Coordinates of C-alpha atoms in Angstrom, one line a residue:
M961 CA -24.7 -42.7 12.3
G962 CA -23.8 -41.4 9.5
S963 CA -24.4 -37.9 10.2
S964 CA -21.9 -38.4 13.4
S965 CA -19.5 -39.8 11.3
S966 CA -19.6 -37.1 8.5
S967 CA -19.5 -34.6 11.0
S968 CA -16.2 -36.0 12.8
S969 CA -14.3 -36.3 9.5
Y970 CA -15.1 -32.8 8.9
R971 CA -13.7 -31.7 12.0
E972 CA -10.7 -34.0 11.4
R973 CA -10.1 -32.9 8.1
N974 CA -10.3 -29.3 9.5
S975 CA -8.0 -29.8 12.2
T976 CA -5.2 -31.1 9.6
A977 CA -5.8 -27.9 7.6
D978 CA -5.4 -25.7 10.7
R979 CA -2.1 -27.8 11.7
A980 CA -0.7 -27.4 8.1
L981 CA -1.6 -23.9 8.2
D982 CA 0.7 -23.6 11.5
I983 CA 3.5 -25.3 10.3
L984 CA 3.5 -23.0 7.0
G985 CA 3.2 -20.1 9.6
M986 CA 6.3 -21.3 11.1
F987 CA 8.9 -20.4 8.4
S988 CA 10.3 -16.7 8.1
T989 CA 13.4 -15.0 6.9
E990 CA 15.0 -15.4 10.0
Q991 CA 13.9 -19.5 10.2
P992 CA 13.8 -20.6 6.1
V993 CA 14.3 -24.0 7.4
I994 CA 12.9 -26.0 10.2
S995 CA 13.4 -29.4 11.7
G996 CA 10.9 -32.3 12.3
A997 CA 11.6 -32.3 16.0
E998 CA 10.9 -28.4 16.2
V999 CA 7.5 -28.8 14.0
A1000 CA 6.4 -31.7 16.7
A1001 CA 7.3 -29.7 19.6
R1002 CA 5.9 -26.1 18.7
L1003 CA 2.4 -27.9 17.5
G1004 CA 2.8 -30.1 21.1
V1005 CA 2.3 -33.5 19.1
A1006 CA 4.3 -36.8 18.9
R1007 CA 7.1 -36.6 16.6
S1008 CA 5.5 -39.5 14.3
T1009 CA 2.2 -37.0 14.1
G1010 CA 4.4 -34.3 13.3
Y1011 CA 6.3 -35.9 10.4
R1012 CA 3.0 -37.1 9.1
Y1013 CA 1.8 -33.5 8.7
L1014 CA 5.4 -32.7 7.1
Q1015 CA 5.3 -35.2 4.6
S1016 CA 1.6 -34.4 3.4
L1017 CA 2.8 -31.1 3.0
V1018 CA 5.9 -32.2 1.2
A1019 CA 3.7 -34.9 -1.2
N1020 CA 1.7 -31.5 -2.4
R1021 CA 4.9 -29.7 -2.8
Y1022 CA 4.3 -27.2 -0.3
L1023 CA 7.6 -28.3 1.3
E1024 CA 10.6 -29.8 0.4
E1025 CA 13.4 -31.4 2.3
A1026 CA 16.3 -29.0 2.5
P1027 CA 20.0 -30.1 1.5
G1028 CA 21.3 -29.6 5.0
G1029 CA 18.4 -31.2 6.7
G1030 CA 14.9 -30.3 7.7
F1031 CA 12.4 -28.8 5.5
R1032 CA 12.1 -25.5 3.6
L1033 CA 9.0 -24.1 1.4
G1034 CA 8.6 -25.7 -1.6
L1035 CA 7.7 -25.0 -5.3
R1036 CA 3.9 -24.8 -4.9
I1037 CA 4.5 -21.8 -2.6
L1038 CA 6.6 -19.8 -5.0
E1039 CA 3.6 -20.6 -7.6
L1040 CA 1.1 -19.2 -5.3
A1041 CA 3.1 -16.3 -4.6
R1042 CA 3.4 -15.4 -8.4
L1043 CA -0.3 -16.1 -9.0
A1044 CA -0.9 -13.7 -5.9
R1045 CA 1.2 -10.8 -7.4
R1046 CA -0.3 -11.0 -10.8
T1047 CA -3.9 -10.6 -9.2
Y1048 CA -2.9 -7.5 -6.8
G1049 CA -2.9 -4.0 -8.6
L1050 CA -1.8 -1.1 -6.5
S1051 CA -5.4 -0.3 -5.9
E1052 CA -5.6 -3.5 -4.1
V1053 CA -2.5 -3.2 -2.3
A1054 CA -3.4 0.1 -1.1
G1055 CA -7.3 0.0 -0.5
P1056 CA -7.0 -1.4 3.3
V1057 CA -4.7 1.4 4.0
L1058 CA -6.7 4.0 2.2
I1059 CA -9.7 3.0 4.2
E1060 CA -8.0 3.3 7.6
L1061 CA -6.7 6.5 7.1
A1062 CA -10.1 8.1 6.1
A1063 CA -11.5 6.6 9.4
V1064 CA -8.9 7.9 11.5
V1065 CA -8.6 11.6 10.0
H1066 CA -12.2 11.6 9.2
E1067 CA -11.4 13.1 5.7
T1068 CA -11.5 11.9 1.9
V1069 CA -8.3 9.8 1.1
L1070 CA -6.9 9.6 -2.7
L1071 CA -4.6 7.3 -4.4
T1072 CA -3.1 9.1 -7.3
R1073 CA -0.3 8.3 -10.2
R1074 CA 1.3 10.7 -12.7
V1075 CA 0.8 10.0 -16.4
G1076 CA 2.6 12.6 -18.4
D1077 CA 0.9 16.0 -17.8
L1078 CA -1.7 14.7 -15.8
V1079 CA -2.6 13.2 -12.4
V1080 CA -4.9 10.1 -12.5
C1081 CA -7.1 9.4 -9.4
L1082 CA -6.8 5.3 -9.1
D1083 CA -8.8 5.1 -5.8
R1084 CA -10.5 7.2 -2.8
A1085 CA -11.9 6.3 0.4
E1086 CA -14.7 8.6 2.1
S1087 CA -15.0 9.2 5.6
E1088 CA -18.4 8.5 7.3
T1089 CA -18.0 11.7 9.2
H1090 CA -17.1 14.4 6.8
R1091 CA -16.7 14.7 2.9
A1092 CA -14.9 17.3 1.1
R1093 CA -16.7 18.5 -1.7
I1094 CA -14.5 17.8 -4.5
S1095 CA -14.9 15.9 -7.8
Y1096 CA -11.9 13.5 -7.8
E1097 CA -13.5 10.5 -9.0
R1098 CA -11.9 7.2 -9.7
G1099 CA -10.3 7.5 -13.0
S1100 CA -10.6 11.3 -13.3
T1101 CA -7.5 13.7 -13.9
L1102 CA -6.2 16.5 -12.3
P1103 CA -3.8 19.3 -13.4
V1104 CA 0.0 18.8 -12.9
N1105 CA 0.6 22.2 -11.4
A1106 CA -1.9 22.4 -8.4
G1107 CA -2.8 20.5 -5.4
A1108 CA -0.7 18.1 -3.2
S1109 CA -0.9 15.1 -5.0
A1110 CA 0.3 16.7 -8.3
L1111 CA 3.1 18.6 -7.0
V1112 CA 4.2 15.6 -4.7
L1113 CA 4.4 13.5 -7.5
L1114 CA 6.1 15.9 -9.7
A1115 CA 8.4 16.6 -6.6
W1116 CA 10.5 13.4 -7.3
T1117 CA 10.8 13.5 -11.1
E1118 CA 14.3 14.3 -12.3
P1119 CA 14.3 17.9 -12.2
A1120 CA 15.0 18.2 -15.8
E1121 CA 11.7 16.0 -16.7
A1122 CA 9.8 17.8 -14.2
R1123 CA 10.8 21.1 -15.8
A1124 CA 10.4 19.7 -19.4
V1125 CA 6.7 18.3 -18.3
L1126 CA 5.9 22.1 -16.8
E1127 CA 7.1 24.0 -19.9
S1128 CA 5.1 22.1 -22.2
T1129 CA 2.0 22.0 -20.2
P1130 CA -0.7 24.9 -19.9
L1131 CA -0.6 25.9 -16.5
R1132 CA -4.2 26.8 -15.4
R1133 CA -5.1 29.0 -12.6
F1134 CA -8.0 27.5 -10.3
T1135 CA -7.5 29.9 -7.5
S1136 CA -5.7 32.4 -6.3
A1137 CA -3.5 30.6 -4.7
T1138 CA -2.5 28.6 -8.2
L1139 CA 1.3 28.7 -9.0
T1140 CA 1.3 29.2 -12.9
E1141 CA 4.9 30.0 -13.8
V1142 CA 7.6 27.5 -13.8
E1143 CA 10.4 28.5 -11.7
P1144 CA 8.2 29.2 -8.6
L1145 CA 6.8 25.7 -9.1
M1146 CA 10.6 24.2 -9.5
D1147 CA 11.4 25.8 -6.2
R1148 CA 8.4 24.7 -4.6
L1149 CA 9.1 21.3 -6.0
A1150 CA 12.4 21.4 -4.3
R1151 CA 10.8 22.5 -1.0
I1152 CA 8.7 19.4 -1.0
R1153 CA 11.7 16.9 -1.5
E1154 CA 13.0 18.4 1.3
A1155 CA 10.0 17.9 3.5
G1156 CA 9.1 14.9 2.6
Y1157 CA 5.6 15.7 1.7
S1158 CA 3.5 18.2 0.3
L1159 CA 0.8 20.5 1.6
S1160 CA -1.5 22.9 -0.4
R1161 CA -4.1 25.3 0.9
A1162 CA -6.9 26.2 -1.5
E1163 CA -4.6 25.5 -4.9
L1164 CA -7.0 23.8 -6.5
D1165 CA -10.3 24.1 -5.0
D1166 CA -11.5 26.9 -2.5
D1167 CA -11.0 26.0 1.3
V1168 CA -9.5 22.4 0.6
L1169 CA -6.5 21.6 2.6
G1170 CA -4.2 18.8 0.7
V1171 CA -1.6 16.9 2.2
A1172 CA 0.2 14.2 0.2
A1173 CA 3.2 11.7 0.2
P1174 CA 5.1 9.8 -2.1
I1175 CA 4.6 5.8 -2.4
R1176 CA 7.7 4.4 -3.4
D1177 CA 8.8 0.9 -5.2
D1178 CA 11.6 -1.4 -4.4
H1179 CA 14.2 0.9 -5.6
G1180 CA 13.1 3.8 -4.1
Q1181 CA 11.3 5.5 -7.1
V1182 CA 8.0 7.4 -6.5
I1183 CA 5.5 5.3 -8.6
A1184 CA 2.3 7.1 -6.7
A1185 CA 1.0 9.4 -3.8
V1186 CA -1.5 9.0 -1.1
S1187 CA -3.3 12.3 0.1
V1188 CA -6.0 13.6 2.2
A1189 CA -8.4 16.2 1.1
A1190 CA -10.2 18.2 3.7
V1191 CA -12.1 21.2 4.4
A1192 CA -9.6 23.7 5.6
S1193 CA -11.5 25.9 7.8
R1194 CA -12.1 22.7 10.2
V1195 CA -8.6 21.6 10.2
S1196 CA -6.9 23.3 13.3
A1197 CA -2.8 23.5 13.2
E1198 CA -2.7 20.9 15.7
F1199 CA -4.7 18.4 13.7
E1200 CA -2.8 19.7 10.5
Q1201 CA 0.2 18.1 12.1
E1202 CA -1.7 14.9 12.8
I1203 CA -2.7 14.4 9.4
I1204 CA 0.8 15.3 7.7
Q1205 CA 2.2 12.4 10.3
R1206 CA -0.5 9.9 9.3
V1207 CA -0.2 10.4 5.5
R1208 CA 3.5 9.9 5.6
A1209 CA 2.8 6.9 7.6
A1210 CA 0.1 5.7 5.3
A1211 CA 2.7 6.0 2.1
E1212 CA 5.0 4.0 4.3
Q1213 CA 2.7 1.3 5.0
I1214 CA 1.3 1.1 1.4
S1215 CA 5.1 1.1 0.2
E1216 CA 5.8 -1.8 2.3
R1217 CA 2.9 -3.6 1.4
R1218 CA 3.7 -3.3 -2.2
A1219 CA 7.3 -4.2 -1.7
L1220 CA 6.1 -7.7 0.2
I1221 CA 3.6 -8.7 -2.6
E1222 CA 6.3 -7.7 -5.4
G1223 CA 9.0 -9.5 -3.6

């Protein structure tokens, strides 16, 4: 008998929790305030039952009564949102997108950020199908003058700052395609800004194709980049265009996820 009672009690608590989550999920930008009658109707319960759920959420500060009537999200939600924002770094925000992109294009995906005259690899996701032989591990640094990631990050830096970085940094040559002079690099950065992405072929590693797009903050400033590093010889012209589209879409998705969390 005790076991049956305990099982029934668990199911009831679980049902109540589900109802509470359903209610919280009813709020949106378009509907910041909701009435008790609408809650009851959408849950398919009696008004008295709907109000009981609402009062429980109010008592625990997840909801509060709105000045003009109805209910709005409470201070406890704001506290949880602030806590969530503190626990999310850029890698955590971007992680699911990186994994999905690697699975779709079947190539290595990188998340990078510029720090002065170096580009730092923050995270990477590997394809289970193909793996480009590159040494961009988490925490490793890349040169600022070669490769899609570096150039896309520098492209959206103020031109005067970008020039200063290039003029003060030894511009190493890694392959015959590496640019090592400031003016050609500045011209390249302008073309990247116009295109909205960076494409490189064997500029840092032989037979490696790189495609990178900028990740932006709430103010439109470029704060990082997402890129694909693929073996160039197995990428057709058609697939190259698909990679470009998917990398740009991934960058937008990460920017949107970050804005949602930071907001």
